[in-house]
Coordinates of C-alpha atoms and ligand atoms in Angstrom, one line a residue:
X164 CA 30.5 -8.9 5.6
X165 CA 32.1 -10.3 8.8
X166 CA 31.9 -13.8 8.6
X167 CA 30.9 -13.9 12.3
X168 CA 29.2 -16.5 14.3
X169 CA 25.7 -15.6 16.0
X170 CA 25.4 -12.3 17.8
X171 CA 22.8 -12.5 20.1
X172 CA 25.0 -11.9 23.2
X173 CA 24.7 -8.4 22.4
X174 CA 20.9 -8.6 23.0
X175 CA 20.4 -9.9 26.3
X176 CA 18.4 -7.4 28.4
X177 CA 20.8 -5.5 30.9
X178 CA 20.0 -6.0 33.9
X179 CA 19.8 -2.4 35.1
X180 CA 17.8 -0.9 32.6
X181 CA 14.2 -2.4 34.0
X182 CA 11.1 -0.5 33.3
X183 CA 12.4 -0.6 29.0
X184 CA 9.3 -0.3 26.9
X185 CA 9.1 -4.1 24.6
X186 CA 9.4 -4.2 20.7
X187 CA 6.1 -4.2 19.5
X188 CA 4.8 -3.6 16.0
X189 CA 8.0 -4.9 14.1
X190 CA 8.0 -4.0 10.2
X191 CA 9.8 -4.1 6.7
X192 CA 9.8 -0.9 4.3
X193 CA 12.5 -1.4 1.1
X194 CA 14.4 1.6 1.0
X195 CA 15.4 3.3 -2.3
X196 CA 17.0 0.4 -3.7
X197 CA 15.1 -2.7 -3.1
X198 CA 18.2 -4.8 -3.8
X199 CA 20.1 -3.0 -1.9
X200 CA 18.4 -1.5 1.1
X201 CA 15.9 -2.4 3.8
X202 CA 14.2 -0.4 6.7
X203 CA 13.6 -2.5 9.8
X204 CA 10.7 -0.5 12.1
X205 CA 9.1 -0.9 15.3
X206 CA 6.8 1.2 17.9
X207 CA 7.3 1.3 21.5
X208 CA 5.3 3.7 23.8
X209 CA 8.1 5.5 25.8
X210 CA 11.8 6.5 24.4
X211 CA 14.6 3.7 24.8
X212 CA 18.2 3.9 24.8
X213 CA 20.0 2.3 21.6
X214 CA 17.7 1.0 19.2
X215 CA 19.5 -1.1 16.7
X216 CA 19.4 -3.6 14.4
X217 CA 21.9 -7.2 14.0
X218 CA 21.6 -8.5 10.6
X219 CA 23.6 -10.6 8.2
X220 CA 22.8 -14.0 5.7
X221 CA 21.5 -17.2 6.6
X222 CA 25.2 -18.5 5.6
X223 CA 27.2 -15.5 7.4
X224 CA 25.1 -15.0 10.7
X225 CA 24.4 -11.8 12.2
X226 CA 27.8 -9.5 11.2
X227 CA 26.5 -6.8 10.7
X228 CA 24.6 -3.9 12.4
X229 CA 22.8 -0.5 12.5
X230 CA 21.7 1.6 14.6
X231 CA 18.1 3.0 14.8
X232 CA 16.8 6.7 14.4
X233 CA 13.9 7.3 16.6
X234 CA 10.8 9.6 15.2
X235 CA 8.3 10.3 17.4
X236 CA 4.9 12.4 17.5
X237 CA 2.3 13.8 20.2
X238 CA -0.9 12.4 19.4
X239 CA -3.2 15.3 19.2
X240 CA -6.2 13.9 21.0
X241 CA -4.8 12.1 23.2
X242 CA -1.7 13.8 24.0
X243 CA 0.4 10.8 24.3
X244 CA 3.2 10.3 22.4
X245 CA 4.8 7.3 20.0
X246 CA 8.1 6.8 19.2
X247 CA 9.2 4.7 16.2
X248 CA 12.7 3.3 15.3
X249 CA 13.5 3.0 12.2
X250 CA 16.7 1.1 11.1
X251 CA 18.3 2.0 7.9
X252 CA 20.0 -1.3 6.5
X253 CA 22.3 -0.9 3.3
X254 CA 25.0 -2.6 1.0
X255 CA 22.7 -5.7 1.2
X256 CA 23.3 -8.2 -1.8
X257 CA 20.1 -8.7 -4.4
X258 CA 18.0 -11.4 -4.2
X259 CA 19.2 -12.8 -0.7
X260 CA 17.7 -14.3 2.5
X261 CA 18.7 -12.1 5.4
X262 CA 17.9 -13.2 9.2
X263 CA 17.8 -9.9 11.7
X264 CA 17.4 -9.4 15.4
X265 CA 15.9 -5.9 17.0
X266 CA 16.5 -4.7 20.2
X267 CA 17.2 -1.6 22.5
X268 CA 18.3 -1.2 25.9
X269 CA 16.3 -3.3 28.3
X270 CA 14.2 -4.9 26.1
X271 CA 14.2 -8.2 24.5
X272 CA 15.0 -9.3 21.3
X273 CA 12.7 -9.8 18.6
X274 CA 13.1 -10.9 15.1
X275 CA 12.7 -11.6 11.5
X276 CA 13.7 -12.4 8.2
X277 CA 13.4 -10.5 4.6
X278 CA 14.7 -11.6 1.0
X279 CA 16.4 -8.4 -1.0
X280 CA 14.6 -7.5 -4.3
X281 CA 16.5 -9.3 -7.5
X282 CA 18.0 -7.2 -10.0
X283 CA 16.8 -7.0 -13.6
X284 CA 15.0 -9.1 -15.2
X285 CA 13.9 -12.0 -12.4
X286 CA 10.2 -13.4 -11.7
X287 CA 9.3 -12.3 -8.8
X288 CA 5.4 -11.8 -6.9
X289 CA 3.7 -9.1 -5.5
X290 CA 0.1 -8.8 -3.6
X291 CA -2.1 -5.8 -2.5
X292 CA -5.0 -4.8 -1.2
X293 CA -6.7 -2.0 0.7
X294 CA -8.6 -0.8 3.2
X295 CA -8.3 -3.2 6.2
X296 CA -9.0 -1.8 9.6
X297 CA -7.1 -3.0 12.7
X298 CA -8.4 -6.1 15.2
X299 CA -9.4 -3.6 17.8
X300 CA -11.1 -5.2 21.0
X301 CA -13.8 -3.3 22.8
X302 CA -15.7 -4.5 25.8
X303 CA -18.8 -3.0 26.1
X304 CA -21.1 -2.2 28.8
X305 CA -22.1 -5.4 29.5
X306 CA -18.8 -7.1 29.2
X307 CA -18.9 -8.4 26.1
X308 CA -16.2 -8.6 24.1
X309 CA -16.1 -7.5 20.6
X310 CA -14.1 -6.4 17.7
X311 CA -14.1 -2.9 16.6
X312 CA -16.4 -1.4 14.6
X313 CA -13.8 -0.9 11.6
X314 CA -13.2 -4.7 11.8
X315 CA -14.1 -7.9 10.7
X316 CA -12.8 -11.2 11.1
X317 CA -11.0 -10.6 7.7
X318 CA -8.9 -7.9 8.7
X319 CA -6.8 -10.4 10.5
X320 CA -7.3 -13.6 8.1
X321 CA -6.0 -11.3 5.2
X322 CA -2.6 -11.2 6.8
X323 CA -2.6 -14.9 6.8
X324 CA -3.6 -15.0 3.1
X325 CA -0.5 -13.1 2.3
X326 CA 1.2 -15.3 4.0
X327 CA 0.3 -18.1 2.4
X328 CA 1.1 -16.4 -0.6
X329 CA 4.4 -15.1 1.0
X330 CA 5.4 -12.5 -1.5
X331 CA 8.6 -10.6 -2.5
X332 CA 6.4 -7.4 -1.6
X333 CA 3.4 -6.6 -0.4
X334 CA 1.2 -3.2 -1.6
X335 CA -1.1 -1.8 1.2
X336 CA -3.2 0.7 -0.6
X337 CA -4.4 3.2 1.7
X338 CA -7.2 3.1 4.3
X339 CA -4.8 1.2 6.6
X340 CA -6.4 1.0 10.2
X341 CA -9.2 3.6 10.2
X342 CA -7.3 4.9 13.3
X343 CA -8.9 8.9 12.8
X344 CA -12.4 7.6 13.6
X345 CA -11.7 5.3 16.8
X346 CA -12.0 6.6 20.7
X347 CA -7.8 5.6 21.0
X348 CA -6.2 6.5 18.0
X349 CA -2.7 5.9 19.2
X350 CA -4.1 2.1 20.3
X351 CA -5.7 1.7 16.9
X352 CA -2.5 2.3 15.4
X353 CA -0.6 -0.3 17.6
X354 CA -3.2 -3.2 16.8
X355 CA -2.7 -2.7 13.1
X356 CA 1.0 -3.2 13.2
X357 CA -0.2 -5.9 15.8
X358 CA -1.9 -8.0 13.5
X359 CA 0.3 -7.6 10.3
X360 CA 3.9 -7.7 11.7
X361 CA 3.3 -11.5 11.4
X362 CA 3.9 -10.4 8.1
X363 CA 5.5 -7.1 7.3
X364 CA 8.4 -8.3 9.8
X365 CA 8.9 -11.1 6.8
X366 CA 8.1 -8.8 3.4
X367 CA 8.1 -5.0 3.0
X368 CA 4.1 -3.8 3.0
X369 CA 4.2 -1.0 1.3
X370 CA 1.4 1.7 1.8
X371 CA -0.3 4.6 0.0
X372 CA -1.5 7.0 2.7
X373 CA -5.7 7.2 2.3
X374 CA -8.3 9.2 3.5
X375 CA -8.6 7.7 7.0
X376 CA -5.0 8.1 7.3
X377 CA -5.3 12.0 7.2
X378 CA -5.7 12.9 11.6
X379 CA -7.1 15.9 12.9
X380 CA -4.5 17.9 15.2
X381 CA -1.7 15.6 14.1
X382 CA 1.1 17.5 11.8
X383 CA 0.4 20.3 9.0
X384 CA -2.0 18.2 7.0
X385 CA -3.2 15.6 9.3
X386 CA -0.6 13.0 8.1
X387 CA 1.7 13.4 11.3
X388 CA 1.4 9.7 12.3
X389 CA 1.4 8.0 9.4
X390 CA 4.5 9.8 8.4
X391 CA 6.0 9.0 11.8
X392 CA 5.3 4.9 11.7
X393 CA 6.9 4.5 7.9
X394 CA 10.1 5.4 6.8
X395 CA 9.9 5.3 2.9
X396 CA 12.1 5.7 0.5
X397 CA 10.9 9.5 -0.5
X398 CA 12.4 11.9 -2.5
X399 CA 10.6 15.0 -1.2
X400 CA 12.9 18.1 0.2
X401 CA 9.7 19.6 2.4
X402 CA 10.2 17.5 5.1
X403 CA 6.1 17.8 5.8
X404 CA 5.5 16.3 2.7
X405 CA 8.2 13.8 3.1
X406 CA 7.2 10.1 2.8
X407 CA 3.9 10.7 1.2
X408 CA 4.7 9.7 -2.6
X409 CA 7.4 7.8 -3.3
X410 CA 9.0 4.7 -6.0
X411 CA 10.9 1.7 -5.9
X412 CA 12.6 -0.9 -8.5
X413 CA 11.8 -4.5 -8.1
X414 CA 13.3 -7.0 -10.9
X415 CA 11.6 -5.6 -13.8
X416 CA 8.7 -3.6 -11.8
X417 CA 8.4 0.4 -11.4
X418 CA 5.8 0.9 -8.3
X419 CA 5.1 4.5 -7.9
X420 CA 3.2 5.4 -4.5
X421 CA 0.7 8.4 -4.1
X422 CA -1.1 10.2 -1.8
X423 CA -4.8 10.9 -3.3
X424 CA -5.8 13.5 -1.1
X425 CA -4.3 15.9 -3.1
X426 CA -5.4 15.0 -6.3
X427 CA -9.0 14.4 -5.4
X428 CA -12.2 16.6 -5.2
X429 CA -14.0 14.2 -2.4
X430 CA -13.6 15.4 1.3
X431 CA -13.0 11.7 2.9
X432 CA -10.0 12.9 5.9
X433 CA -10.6 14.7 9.2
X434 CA -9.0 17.7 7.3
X435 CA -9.7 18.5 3.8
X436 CA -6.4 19.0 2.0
X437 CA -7.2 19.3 -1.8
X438 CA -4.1 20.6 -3.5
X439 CA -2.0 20.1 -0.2
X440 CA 1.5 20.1 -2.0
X441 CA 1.0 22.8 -4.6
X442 CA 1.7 20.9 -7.4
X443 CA 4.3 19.1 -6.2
X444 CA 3.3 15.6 -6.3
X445 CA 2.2 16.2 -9.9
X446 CA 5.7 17.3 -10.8
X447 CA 7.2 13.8 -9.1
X448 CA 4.4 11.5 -10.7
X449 CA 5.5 13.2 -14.1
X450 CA 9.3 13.4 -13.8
X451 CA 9.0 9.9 -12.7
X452 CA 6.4 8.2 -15.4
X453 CA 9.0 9.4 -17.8
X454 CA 11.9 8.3 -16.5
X455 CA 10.2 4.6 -15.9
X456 CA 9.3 4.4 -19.7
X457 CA 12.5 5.7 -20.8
X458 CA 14.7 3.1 -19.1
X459 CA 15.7 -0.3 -20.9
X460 CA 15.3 -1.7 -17.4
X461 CA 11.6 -1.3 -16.5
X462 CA 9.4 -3.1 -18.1
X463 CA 6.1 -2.7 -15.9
X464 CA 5.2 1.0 -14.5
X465 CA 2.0 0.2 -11.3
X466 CA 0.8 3.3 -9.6
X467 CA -0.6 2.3 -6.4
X468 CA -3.2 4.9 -4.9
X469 CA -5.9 5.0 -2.6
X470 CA -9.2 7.0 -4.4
X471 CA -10.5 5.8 -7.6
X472 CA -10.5 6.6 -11.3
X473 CA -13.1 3.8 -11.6
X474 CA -16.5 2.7 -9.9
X475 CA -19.5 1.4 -11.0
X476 CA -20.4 0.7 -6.8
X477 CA -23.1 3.1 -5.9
X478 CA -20.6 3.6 -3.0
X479 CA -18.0 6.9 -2.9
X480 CA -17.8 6.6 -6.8
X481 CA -14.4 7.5 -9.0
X482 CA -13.1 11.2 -8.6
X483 CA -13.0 13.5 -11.5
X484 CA -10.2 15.1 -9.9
X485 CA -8.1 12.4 -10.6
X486 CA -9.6 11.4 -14.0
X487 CA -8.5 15.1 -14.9
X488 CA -4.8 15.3 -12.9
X489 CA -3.6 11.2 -13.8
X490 CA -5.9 10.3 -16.7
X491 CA -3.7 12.5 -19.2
X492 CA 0.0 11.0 -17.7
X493 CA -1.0 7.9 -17.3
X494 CA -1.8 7.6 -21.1
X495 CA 1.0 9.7 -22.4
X496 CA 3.4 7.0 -20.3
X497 CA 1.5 4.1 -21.1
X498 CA 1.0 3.1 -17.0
X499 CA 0.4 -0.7 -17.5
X500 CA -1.5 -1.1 -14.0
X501 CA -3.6 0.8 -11.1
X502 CA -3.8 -0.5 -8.3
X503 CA -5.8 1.4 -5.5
X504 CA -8.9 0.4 -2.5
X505 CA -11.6 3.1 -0.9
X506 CA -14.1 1.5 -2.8
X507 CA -14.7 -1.8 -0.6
X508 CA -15.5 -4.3 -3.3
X509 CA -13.6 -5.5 -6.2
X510 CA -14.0 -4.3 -9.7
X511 CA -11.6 -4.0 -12.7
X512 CA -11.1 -2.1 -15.8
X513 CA -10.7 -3.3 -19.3
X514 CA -7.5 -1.4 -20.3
X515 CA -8.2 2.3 -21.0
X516 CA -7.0 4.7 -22.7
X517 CA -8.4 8.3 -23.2
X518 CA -11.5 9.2 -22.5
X519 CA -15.3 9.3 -23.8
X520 CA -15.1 11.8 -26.4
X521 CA -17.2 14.2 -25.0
X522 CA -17.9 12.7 -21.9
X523 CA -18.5 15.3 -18.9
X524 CA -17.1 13.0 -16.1
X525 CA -14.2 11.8 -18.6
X526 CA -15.2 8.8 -18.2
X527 CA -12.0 6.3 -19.7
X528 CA -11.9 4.8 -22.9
X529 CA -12.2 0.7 -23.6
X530 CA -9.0 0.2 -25.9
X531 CA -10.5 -3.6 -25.9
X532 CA -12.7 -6.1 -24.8
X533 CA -10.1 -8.9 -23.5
X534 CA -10.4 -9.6 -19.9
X535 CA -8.5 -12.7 -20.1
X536 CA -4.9 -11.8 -21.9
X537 CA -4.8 -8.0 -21.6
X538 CA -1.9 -5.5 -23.9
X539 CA -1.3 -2.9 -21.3
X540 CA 1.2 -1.5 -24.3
X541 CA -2.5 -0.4 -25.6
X542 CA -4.3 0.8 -22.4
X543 CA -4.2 0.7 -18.0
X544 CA -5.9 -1.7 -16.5
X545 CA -7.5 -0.3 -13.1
X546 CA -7.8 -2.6 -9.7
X547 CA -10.2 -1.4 -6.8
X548 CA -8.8 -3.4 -4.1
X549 CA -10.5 -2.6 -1.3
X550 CA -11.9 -5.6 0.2
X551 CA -8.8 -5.5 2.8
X552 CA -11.0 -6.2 6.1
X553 CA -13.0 -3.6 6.6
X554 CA -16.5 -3.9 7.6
X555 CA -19.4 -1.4 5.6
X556 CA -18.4 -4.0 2.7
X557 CA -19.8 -2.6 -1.1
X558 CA -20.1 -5.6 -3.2
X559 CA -24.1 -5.4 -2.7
X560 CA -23.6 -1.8 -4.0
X561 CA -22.8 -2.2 -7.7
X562 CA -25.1 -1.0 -10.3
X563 CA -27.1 -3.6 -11.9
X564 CA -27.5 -1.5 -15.1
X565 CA -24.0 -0.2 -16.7
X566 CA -23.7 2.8 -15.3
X567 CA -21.4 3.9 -12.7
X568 CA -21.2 7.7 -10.3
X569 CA -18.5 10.3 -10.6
X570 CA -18.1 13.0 -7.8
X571 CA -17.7 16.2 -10.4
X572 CA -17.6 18.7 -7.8
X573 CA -17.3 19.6 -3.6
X574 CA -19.1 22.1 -2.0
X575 CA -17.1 24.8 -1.1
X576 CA -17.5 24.9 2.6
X577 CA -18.1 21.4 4.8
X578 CA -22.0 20.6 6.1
X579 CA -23.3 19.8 9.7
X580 CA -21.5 16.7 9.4
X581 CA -18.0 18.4 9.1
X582 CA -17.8 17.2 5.0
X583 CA -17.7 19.0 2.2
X584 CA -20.7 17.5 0.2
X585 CA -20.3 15.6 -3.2
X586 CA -21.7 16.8 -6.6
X587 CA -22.2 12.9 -8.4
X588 CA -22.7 12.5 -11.9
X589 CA -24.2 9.1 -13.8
X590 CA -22.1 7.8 -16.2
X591 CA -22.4 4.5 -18.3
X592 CA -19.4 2.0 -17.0
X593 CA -18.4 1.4 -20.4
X594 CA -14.4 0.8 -19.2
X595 CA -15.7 -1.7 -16.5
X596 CA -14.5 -5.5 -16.8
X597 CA -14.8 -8.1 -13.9
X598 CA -16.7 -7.1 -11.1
X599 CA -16.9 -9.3 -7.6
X600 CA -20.8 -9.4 -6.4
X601 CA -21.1 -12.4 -4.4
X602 CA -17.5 -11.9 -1.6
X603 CA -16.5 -8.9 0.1
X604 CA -12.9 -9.5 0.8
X605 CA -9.7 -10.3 -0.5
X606 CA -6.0 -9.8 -2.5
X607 CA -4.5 -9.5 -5.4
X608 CA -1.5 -11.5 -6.3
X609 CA 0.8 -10.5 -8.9
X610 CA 3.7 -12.9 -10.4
X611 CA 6.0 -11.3 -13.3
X612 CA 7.5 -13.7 -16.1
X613 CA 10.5 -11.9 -17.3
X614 CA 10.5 -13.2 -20.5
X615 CA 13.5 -14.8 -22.2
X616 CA 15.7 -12.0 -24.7
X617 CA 15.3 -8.9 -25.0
X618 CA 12.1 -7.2 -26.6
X619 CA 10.6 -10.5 -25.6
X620 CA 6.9 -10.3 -23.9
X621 CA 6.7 -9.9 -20.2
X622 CA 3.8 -11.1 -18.3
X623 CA 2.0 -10.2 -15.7
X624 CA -0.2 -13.1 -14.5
X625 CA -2.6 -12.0 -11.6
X626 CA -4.5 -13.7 -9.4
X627 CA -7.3 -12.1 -7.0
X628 CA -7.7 -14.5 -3.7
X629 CA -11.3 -14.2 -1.8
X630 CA -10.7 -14.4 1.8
X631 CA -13.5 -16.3 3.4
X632 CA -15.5 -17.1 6.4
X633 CA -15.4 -18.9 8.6
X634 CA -11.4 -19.3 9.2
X635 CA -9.7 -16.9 6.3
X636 CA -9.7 -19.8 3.4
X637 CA -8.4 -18.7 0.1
X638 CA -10.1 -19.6 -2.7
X639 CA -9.6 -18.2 -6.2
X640 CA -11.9 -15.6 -7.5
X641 CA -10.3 -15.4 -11.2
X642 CA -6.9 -15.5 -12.9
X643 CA -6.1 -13.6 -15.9
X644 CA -2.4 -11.9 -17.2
X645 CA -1.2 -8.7 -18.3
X646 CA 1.3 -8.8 -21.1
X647 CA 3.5 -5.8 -22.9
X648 CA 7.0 -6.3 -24.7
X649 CA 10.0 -5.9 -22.7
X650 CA 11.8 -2.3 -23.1
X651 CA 15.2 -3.5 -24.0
X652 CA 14.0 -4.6 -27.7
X653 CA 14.5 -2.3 -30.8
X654 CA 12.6 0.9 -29.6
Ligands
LIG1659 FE1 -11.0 5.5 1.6

């Protein structure tokens, strides 16, 4: 790199090019190769001229640059359209600070900085969480202002939890902004990127598309906008399932992404897309679980998802769908964790493995009672995340007496309320393991010890942060690790 001084001449608003939209929205996807690659993003309402990107080290100054590709989509209720840039930044150097600038024609700058993903084995920490709703103001009729119905005051003091936790990475499982059931889609949309580039202009968020995410009248299968504001590091040749499922390399960590909505029986979008890809998604999670547990470099495999495999809240319940699509690859890779939201609570599994023999709703099978040091080498361990802001919170929802609810079936065509109607089936919670009653909200915190030599054990030790009233204070909810031996021992 250009060992350059500061480049922010380059940025200064020209002055003939008034009426340029602002940055707004700024945020961090890794691309392909964590260590290698980042994707700066950000929203503006009208098309500009030269979007582009300044970065470089804290040491070198801003050397080097790239320029942005604009995506854009009409918003099919509204009719308005968004564009978003997405700068594709590459060659960068593993575990390094980098400083950046964004601008395009007209507008001014904006920033941020971002630390590359180490290589190999190096600690490093992760959070997530999910469903969290954007900070969307109303005024109503009598001119009172008030948040939107999606939100609460945790959907913004969550982004200042992860802050505080500041992260190499951040895992936003699914349910993002609720933007499909607001008046404004488009401005629901701009408030959630709003509130978190405070963060995700800092660290990657990473997200798993969800239920609300899926639009009515925007692209193929409803996913138009979501594919248009994230530029993720997909493997995908259709270009309309492009972005949807994807994985990434961090130190020691595998983090395979999915989208739900095809997997599941529950109708929970605008659209009902059961089955959307044909298979296809199926085929990556496959090709890719075996490739993660063949390598001598990964040690930890994490699907993140939206829908469950595991509920005992008397809420949407887990989705046979999934128990029947995942449950069988998850085992024959030996997936160490699940991360995933929808349900708005928190709840963990024991690790599983298998299922109930005979069970109709295939309910998974405790491989052990520890909920304090768990052997993912013997069983997944399952997180339901979804205390991310929302409001129509479920922790008053859990069964008081072991059981849990499966959704076994769909009807075939959707009811006066536009939904396919759920077919539930009891089942006793026999995999569940820590449940949250008493708080609503808050985030998972992941910190990986590599271990020392090789075949030595790795550990996970996780942490799930309540985010409370009044202001957003952290407190901890429980601590507990995950450990499994390193794959570059004597197989
Ligand atoms: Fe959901």
């Amino acid at each position: 790199m250009a060992d350059t001084p500061f480049a922010a001449p380059a940025f200064l608003p020209t002055p003939d090019s008034g009426g340029a939209p602002p940055v707004q929205g700024l945020h961090l996807t890794f691309g392909k190769d964590p260590g290698s690659q980042m994707v700066v993003s950000w929203l503006t309402d009208s098309p500009v001229k030269r979007p582009r990107v300044m970065y470089g080290t804290l040491e070198h100054g801003l050397g080097a640059g790239a320029e942005a590709q604009t995506r854009s989509y009409d918003d099919g209720k509204s009719g308005r359209t968004v564009y978003v840039h997405h700068a594709a930044l590459s060659r960068l150097t593993p575990g390094t600070d980098y400083v950046y600038i964004v601008s395009h024609d007209g507008a001014s700058p904006d920033s941020g900085m971002f630390r590359t993903a180490p290589r190999g084995r190096a600690p490093l920490t992760f959070t997530s969480f999910g469903d969290q709703s954007a900070p969307q103001v109303t005024w109503a009729a009598d001119g009172t202002v008030a948040l939107d119905a999606n939100s609460t005051p945790a959907t913004k003091d969550i982004v200042t939890g992860i802050e505080q936790v500041a992260p190499l990475f951040h895992l936003l499982n699914g349910d993002l902004c609720y933007a499909n059931l607001d008046v404004d889609r488009v401005r629901t949309w701009n408030n959630f990127f709003t509130n978190n580039t405070r963060s995700a202009r800092f660290r990657p968020w990473m997200p798993a598309a969800g239920n609300h995410e899926i639009e009515k009248a925007n692209g193929p299968i409803g996913l138009g906008a979501y594919q248009t504001y994230f530029d993720l590091p997909s493997t995908e040749t259709d270009a309309e399932l492009a972005g949807l499922w994807y994985a990434f390399t961090a130190g020691s960590v595998r983090v395979i992404v999915l989208q739900n909505d095809d997997n599941c029986l529950q109708d929970g979008g605008d659209v009902y897309i059961s089955g959307y890809s044909g298979g296809r998604q199926l085929a990556f999670l496959e090709k890719e679980l075996r490739a993660a547990r063949s390598s001598g470099d990964v040690d930890w495999v994490v699907v993140a998802m939206h829908q469950v495999m595991i509920s005992s809240s008397d809420a949407n319940g887990a989705d046979l769908g999934l128990r029947q699509k995942y449950g069988p690859l998850f085992d024959k890779y030996g997936v160490d964790l699940v991360v995933c939201g929808h349900e708005h609570n928190y709840e963990r599994s024991l690790a599983v493995r298998g299922v109930v023999s005979g069970s109709e709703t295939l309910t998974p099978n405790p491989v052990s009672q520890a909920t304090d040091s768990i052997d993912t080498s013997l069983g997944t361990v399952h997180m339901v995340l979804g205390g991310g802001g929302v409001s129509g919170t479920t922790n008053q929802s859990f069964f008081k007496d072991g059981t849990g609810k499966v959704i076994t079936a769909v009807s075939a065509t959707a009811g006066s309320n536009g939904k396919r109607t759920s077919t539930y089936v009891k089942e006793q919670a026999v995999w569940t393991g820590v449940r949250d009653l008493e708080h609503p909200y808050g985030f998972a915190a992941f910190t990986v010890d590599p271990g020392r030599h090789p075949g030595d054990t790795t550990t996970l030790h996780v942490t799930y942060y309540n985010v409370n009233k009044p202001h957003g204070e952290l407190s901890v909810f429980e601590q507990f690790t995950l450990h499994r031996k390193r794959s570059d021992g004597p197989r």
